[in-house]
Amino acid sequence: MGGFIQSSTMRKFAMALSGLFLVFFLLQHFIINLTSVTSPDTFNELSHFMGTNPLVQVLLQPVLIFGVIFHFAMGFILEAKNKKARNVNYVKYNGGANASWMSRNMIYSGIVILAFLGLHFYDFWVPEMVHKYIQSHPEDATRYYAETIAKFESPVRTGIYVVAFIFLMLHLLHGFSSSFQSIGWNNKYSKALKGFTQAYAIIIPLGFIFIAVYHYLNH
Amino acid sequence: MKLTLKIWRQENANAKGKMETYPIEGIEGDMSFLEMLDVLNEELVAKGEEPVEFDHDCREGICGTCSLQINGEPHGPDKLITTCQLHMRTFNDGDTIVIEPFRATAFPVIKDLIVDRSALDRIQQAGGYVSVNTSGNTIDANSIPVNKHDADDSFNAATCIGCGACVAACKNASAMLFTSAKVSQYALLPQGKVEATERVLNMVRQMDEEGFGNCSNTGACEIECPKGISLENIARLNREYLSASTKS
Ligand code: SF4
Ligand code: FES
C-alpha cells in the first residue's frame, strides 16, 4: 500500500473511494433503521439477518470497519500533511471568500463524527458482539427492536445523536460531491450530480434525526 | 483616499518577519494597487527607509510575476484579475489593507512580499512540455487536425500564468490547479499524447516533492485564479494520473 498512498493524487482517490463506500453503507443503514418506525417486525427480521448472516458478519463487517478506519486515518494524515504545507500562517486569511465552511472544516466535522461513532459502537456494536460471541445466548430474532428503542429513552443521548447527524450533514455536503471530482468525474452532468449529492447529504441525516427523535418521543 | 497599510516586512529568507503599519494619503481610485505601493515606496525612500520589496513585471496581467495576499485573498478581493490589475477604487477611504506574501512552505519568503515560486517552474520542467524534433523538417503544429472543443479547453488551460494564487488561496497550499492546467494543456492535444503517461506521473511526483499540500476540492483555487482555470482540469489530471498509473 506504501507506493499507492505515497502520491497525493492516489491519496485523494483512496479518500474518495472509501468515502463513497461509507455513503453507500449509510443508505443501507438508514433503510434498515427506517423500518424501526414503519414496522418493528421488519426491523427485527433485517437486524437478525444482518447480525447472523455469515457473509455480512465475516466479509462485509470487516470491510466496513476497515473502510471506516481507513477513511479516518487518512483524514488525519492528510490534515497533518496539509498543515505542514503552510509553515507560516496568514495574519489575515479570508477563507470564506472562496470556499464553503463545510469544505474548509472537514477535519472538524470528521472528528465529531468519529466521537459519535465511539458512542454508537459503545451503544450497539459492543453489546452485540458481547451478546453474540462472548456470552452465548439462545438466538432470539425478536430482541432487536426493543433493544434499539431503549437507547433513545435518554434525552441526552438522543440530543447527541441529533447533533452528530448535523455534523454528518455538513461533512456530506462537501464530501459526497467532492468524491466524484477526486475520481475524475467532472463533466456536463456534474451540476445535476451535485444537486443529488446535496439532497442526499441533507435528507439522509435528517432521516436519521427523525428516527431518533421519533423513538425518543414514543418510548 | 487615506488608507492604513499593514505590510509584512522581512529582511531576508532567514530573518523573522513582522507586520508593520504605514498610513498613506493622496491615493487616487484610478491608481493600480502596485502604483499605490510605488507611492508608499517613494515616501519611504525619501525618509531614508527601506522600500517594501514586491514582485512585478508586465503590470498588465500576463506575466504572473505579481502576487500579494491582500486582505486575506490572493490578488485582492476582485475576481479574475492579478494584483497589477487591481485598482484602488475597489477600496474605500479610511480602509485598512493587510498585505502579506503568498504563504506556502514551498514558497519561501525571499524578502518582504517576494516569495520564491521556482517550485512551480520545477513542476513544469518535470513534464510540462512536448518533445519536438527541430532538426530541420519540423512539421507545422497546425497541420494536425484538432477537435475545436479540445483546442479551446487546451487553450484555456494554457492561459495559466503560473502566478501561484491557487496555492496561496488553498487552505492546504496545494498546487493542484497549476499542475492540472499544465497537464491538461498537453493532454488534450494529439502532440501531447505521446508523453502523456510520464508527464502526469512526473509532474505530480515533483509537485509532492516540493511540499505542496493535498487537494481536498475546496474550490478556493478556481475562485481566486486570475485566469479562471477551472476545476475540470483537476478532474482531468486525476483521470490522467489514474490511467497513467495502470500503464506504468
Ligand atoms: S492556475 Fe491560476 S492561480 Fe494557479 S498559477 Fe495558474 S493562473 Fe495562477
Ligand atoms: S505584473 Fe505581470 S501579471 Fe501582474
Coordinates of N, CA and C in Angstrom, one line a residue, chain B residues 140-248:
Chain B
D140 N 4.6 21.6 -39.1 CA 3.8 22.7 -38.5 C 2.7 22.1 -37.6
A141 N 2.6 22.6 -36.4 CA 1.6 22.0 -35.5 C 0.2 22.2 -36.0
N142 N 0.0 23.2 -36.8 CA -1.4 23.5 -37.3 C -1.8 22.5 -38.4
S143 N -0.9 21.6 -38.8 CA -1.3 20.7 -39.9 C -1.9 19.4 -39.2
I144 N -1.9 19.3 -37.9 CA -2.6 18.2 -37.3 C -4.0 18.7 -36.9
P145 N -5.0 18.0 -37.4 CA -6.4 18.4 -37.0 C -6.7 18.2 -35.5
V146 N -7.2 19.2 -34.9 CA -7.6 19.1 -33.5 C -9.1 19.5 -33.4
N147 N -9.8 18.7 -32.6 CA -11.2 19.0 -32.3 C -11.3 20.3 -31.7
K148 N -12.3 21.1 -32.1 CA -12.4 22.5 -31.7 C -12.6 22.6 -30.1
H149 N -13.4 21.7 -29.6 CA -13.7 21.7 -28.2 C -12.4 21.5 -27.4
D150 N -11.6 20.5 -27.9 CA -10.4 20.2 -27.2 C -9.4 21.3 -27.3
A151 N -9.3 21.9 -28.5 CA -8.4 23.0 -28.7 C -8.8 24.2 -27.8
D152 N -10.1 24.4 -27.6 CA -10.5 25.5 -26.7 C -10.1 25.2 -25.3
D153 N -10.4 24.0 -24.8 CA -10.1 23.6 -23.5 C -8.6 23.7 -23.2
S154 N -7.8 23.2 -24.2 CA -6.4 23.2 -24.1 C -5.9 24.7 -24.0
F155 N -6.5 25.5 -24.8 CA -6.0 26.9 -24.8 C -6.4 27.5 -23.5
N156 N -7.6 27.3 -23.0 CA -8.0 27.8 -21.7 C -7.0 27.4 -20.6
A157 N -6.6 26.1 -20.6 CA -5.7 25.6 -19.6 C -4.3 26.3 -19.8
A158 N -4.0 26.6 -21.0 CA -2.7 27.2 -21.3 C -2.6 28.7 -20.9
T159 N -3.8 29.3 -20.5 CA -3.7 30.7 -20.1 C -3.2 30.8 -18.7
C160 N -3.0 29.7 -18.0 CA -2.4 29.8 -16.6 C -1.0 30.5 -16.7
I161 N -0.9 31.6 -15.9 CA 0.3 32.4 -15.9 C 1.3 32.0 -14.8
G162 N 1.0 30.9 -14.1 CA 2.0 30.4 -13.1 C 2.2 31.4 -11.9
C163 N 1.1 32.1 -11.6 CA 1.3 33.1 -10.5 C 1.3 32.5 -9.1
G164 N 0.7 31.3 -9.0 CA 0.7 30.7 -7.6 C -0.4 31.1 -6.7
A165 N -1.4 31.9 -7.3 CA -2.5 32.3 -6.4 C -3.3 31.1 -5.9
C166 N -3.4 30.1 -6.8 CA -4.1 28.9 -6.4 C -3.5 28.3 -5.1
V167 N -2.2 28.3 -5.1 CA -1.5 27.7 -3.9 C -1.8 28.6 -2.7
A168 N -1.7 29.9 -2.9 CA -1.9 30.9 -1.8 C -3.3 30.9 -1.3
A169 N -4.3 30.6 -2.1 CA -5.7 30.6 -1.7 C -6.0 29.4 -0.9
C170 N -5.4 28.3 -1.4 CA -5.8 26.9 -0.9 C -5.5 26.8 0.6
K171 N -6.4 26.3 1.4 CA -6.1 26.1 2.8 C -5.1 25.0 3.0
N172 N -4.9 24.2 2.0 CA -3.9 23.1 2.0 C -2.6 23.5 1.3
A173 N -2.5 24.7 0.8 CA -1.4 25.1 0.0 C -1.1 24.1 -1.1
S174 N -2.1 23.6 -1.8 CA -1.9 22.6 -2.9 C -1.7 23.3 -4.2
A175 N -0.9 22.7 -5.0 CA -0.6 23.3 -6.3 C -1.3 22.5 -7.4
M176 N -2.4 21.9 -7.0 CA -3.1 21.0 -8.0 C -3.7 21.8 -9.2
L177 N -4.2 23.0 -9.0 CA -4.8 23.7 -10.1 C -3.7 24.0 -11.1
F178 N -2.6 24.6 -10.6 CA -1.5 24.9 -11.5 C -1.1 23.6 -12.3
T179 N -0.8 22.6 -11.6 CA -0.3 21.3 -12.2 C -1.3 20.8 -13.2
S180 N -2.6 20.9 -12.8 CA -3.6 20.3 -13.7 C -3.7 21.1 -15.0
A181 N -3.5 22.4 -14.8 CA -3.6 23.3 -16.1 C -2.5 22.9 -17.0
K182 N -1.3 22.7 -16.4 CA -0.1 22.4 -17.3 C -0.2 21.0 -17.9
V183 N -0.8 20.0 -17.1 CA -1.0 18.7 -17.6 C -2.1 18.7 -18.7
S184 N -3.2 19.4 -18.4 CA -4.4 19.4 -19.4 C -4.0 20.1 -20.7
Q185 N -3.2 21.1 -20.7 CA -2.9 21.9 -21.9 C -2.3 20.9 -22.9
Y186 N -1.5 19.9 -22.5 CA -0.9 18.9 -23.4 C -1.8 17.7 -23.6
A187 N -2.4 17.3 -22.5 CA -3.2 16.0 -22.5 C -4.3 16.1 -23.6
L188 N -4.8 17.3 -23.8 CA -5.9 17.5 -24.7 C -5.5 17.5 -26.2
L189 N -4.2 17.6 -26.5 CA -3.8 17.8 -27.9 C -3.1 16.5 -28.3
P190 N -3.2 16.2 -29.6 CA -2.5 15.0 -30.1 C -1.0 15.0 -29.9
Q191 N -0.4 16.2 -30.0 CA 1.0 16.3 -29.8 C 1.4 15.9 -28.4
G192 N 0.5 16.0 -27.4 CA 0.8 15.8 -26.1 C 0.6 14.3 -25.6
K193 N 0.0 13.6 -26.5 CA -0.4 12.2 -26.1 C 0.8 11.3 -25.9
V194 N 1.8 11.5 -26.8 CA 3.0 10.6 -26.8 C 3.6 10.5 -25.4
E195 N 3.8 11.7 -24.8 CA 4.5 11.6 -23.5 C 3.5 11.7 -22.3
A196 N 2.2 11.5 -22.6 CA 1.2 11.7 -21.5 C 1.5 10.9 -20.2
T197 N 1.8 9.7 -20.4 CA 2.0 8.8 -19.2 C 3.1 9.4 -18.2
E198 N 4.3 9.6 -18.8 CA 5.4 10.1 -17.9 C 5.1 11.5 -17.4
R199 N 4.4 12.3 -18.3 CA 4.2 13.7 -17.9 C 3.5 13.8 -16.6
V200 N 2.3 13.1 -16.6 CA 1.5 13.3 -15.4 C 2.1 12.7 -14.2
L201 N 2.7 11.5 -14.3 CA 3.4 10.9 -13.2 C 4.5 11.8 -12.6
N202 N 5.3 12.3 -13.6 CA 6.5 13.1 -13.1 C 6.1 14.4 -12.5
M203 N 5.1 15.0 -13.1 CA 4.7 16.4 -12.6 C 4.0 16.2 -11.3
V204 N 3.2 15.2 -11.0 CA 2.6 15.0 -9.7 C 3.7 14.7 -8.7
R205 N 4.6 13.8 -9.1 CA 5.7 13.5 -8.2 C 6.5 14.7 -7.8
Q206 N 6.8 15.6 -8.8 CA 7.5 16.8 -8.4 C 6.7 17.7 -7.5
M207 N 5.4 17.8 -7.8 CA 4.5 18.6 -7.0 C 4.6 18.1 -5.5
D208 N 4.5 16.8 -5.4 CA 4.6 16.3 -4.0 C 5.9 16.6 -3.3
E209 N 7.0 16.4 -4.1 CA 8.3 16.6 -3.6 C 8.6 18.0 -3.1
E210 N 7.9 18.9 -3.8 CA 8.1 20.3 -3.5 C 7.4 20.7 -2.1
G211 N 6.6 19.8 -1.6 CA 6.0 20.0 -0.3 C 4.7 20.8 -0.4
F212 N 4.0 20.8 -1.6 CA 2.7 21.3 -1.6 C 1.7 20.4 -0.9
G213 N 0.6 20.9 -0.5 CA -0.4 20.1 0.2 C -1.3 19.3 -0.7
N214 N -2.2 18.5 0.0 CA -3.1 17.7 -0.8 C -4.4 18.4 -1.1
C215 N -4.8 18.3 -2.3 CA -6.1 18.9 -2.7 C -7.3 18.3 -2.0
S216 N -8.2 19.1 -1.4 CA -9.4 18.5 -0.9 C -10.6 19.1 -1.5
N217 N -10.5 19.6 -2.7 CA -11.6 20.1 -3.5 C -12.4 21.2 -2.8
T218 N -11.7 22.1 -2.2 CA -12.5 23.2 -1.6 C -12.9 24.2 -2.7
G219 N -12.2 24.2 -3.8 CA -12.5 25.1 -4.9 C -12.0 26.5 -4.8
A220 N -11.3 26.8 -3.7 CA -10.8 28.2 -3.5 C -9.9 28.6 -4.6
C221 N -9.1 27.7 -5.2 CA -8.1 28.0 -6.3 C -8.9 28.5 -7.5
E222 N -9.9 27.8 -7.8 CA -10.7 28.2 -9.0 C -11.3 29.6 -8.9
I223 N -11.7 29.9 -7.7 CA -12.3 31.2 -7.4 C -11.3 32.3 -7.5
E224 N -10.1 32.1 -7.0 CA -9.1 33.1 -6.9 C -8.2 33.2 -8.1
C225 N -8.2 32.2 -9.0 CA -7.3 32.2 -10.1 C -7.6 33.4 -11.1
P226 N -6.6 34.2 -11.3 CA -6.9 35.4 -12.2 C -7.2 35.0 -13.6
K227 N -7.0 33.8 -14.0 CA -7.2 33.3 -15.4 C -8.4 32.4 -15.5
G228 N -9.1 32.2 -14.4 CA -10.3 31.4 -14.4 C -10.1 29.9 -14.8
I229 N -8.9 29.4 -14.4 CA -8.6 28.0 -14.7 C -9.6 27.2 -13.9
S230 N -10.3 26.2 -14.5 CA -11.4 25.5 -13.9 C -11.0 24.2 -13.2
L231 N -11.8 23.8 -12.2 CA -11.6 22.6 -11.5 C -11.7 21.4 -12.4
E232 N -12.3 21.6 -13.6 CA -12.4 20.4 -14.6 C -11.0 19.9 -14.9
N233 N -10.0 20.9 -14.8 CA -8.6 20.5 -15.1 C -8.1 19.5 -14.1
I234 N -8.5 19.8 -12.8 CA -8.0 18.9 -11.7 C -8.6 17.5 -11.9
A235 N -9.9 17.5 -12.3 CA -10.5 16.2 -12.5 C -9.8 15.5 -13.7
R236 N -9.4 16.2 -14.7 CA -8.7 15.6 -15.8 C -7.4 15.1 -15.4
L237 N -6.7 15.9 -14.5 CA -5.4 15.4 -14.0 C -5.6 14.1 -13.2
N238 N -6.6 14.0 -12.4 CA -6.9 12.8 -11.7 C -7.1 11.6 -12.6
R239 N -7.9 11.8 -13.7 CA -8.1 10.8 -14.6 C -6.8 10.4 -15.3
E240 N -6.1 11.4 -15.8 CA -4.8 11.1 -16.4 C -3.9 10.3 -15.5
Y241 N -3.9 10.7 -14.2 CA -3.0 10.1 -13.3 C -3.4 8.6 -13.1
L242 N -4.7 8.4 -12.9 CA -5.1 7.0 -12.7 C -4.8 6.2 -13.9
S243 N -5.1 6.7 -15.1 CA -4.8 5.8 -16.2 C -3.3 5.6 -16.4
A244 N -2.5 6.7 -16.1 CA -1.1 6.5 -16.3 C -0.5 5.5 -15.3
S245 N -1.1 5.5 -14.0 CA -0.6 4.5 -13.0 C -0.9 3.1 -13.4
T246 N -2.0 2.9 -14.1 CA -2.2 1.5 -14.6 C -1.3 1.1 -15.7
K247 N -0.8 2.1 -16.4 CA 0.1 1.8 -17.6 C 1.5 1.6 -17.1
S248 N 1.9 2.4 -16.1 CA 3.4 2.4 -15.8 C 3.8 1.2 -15.0

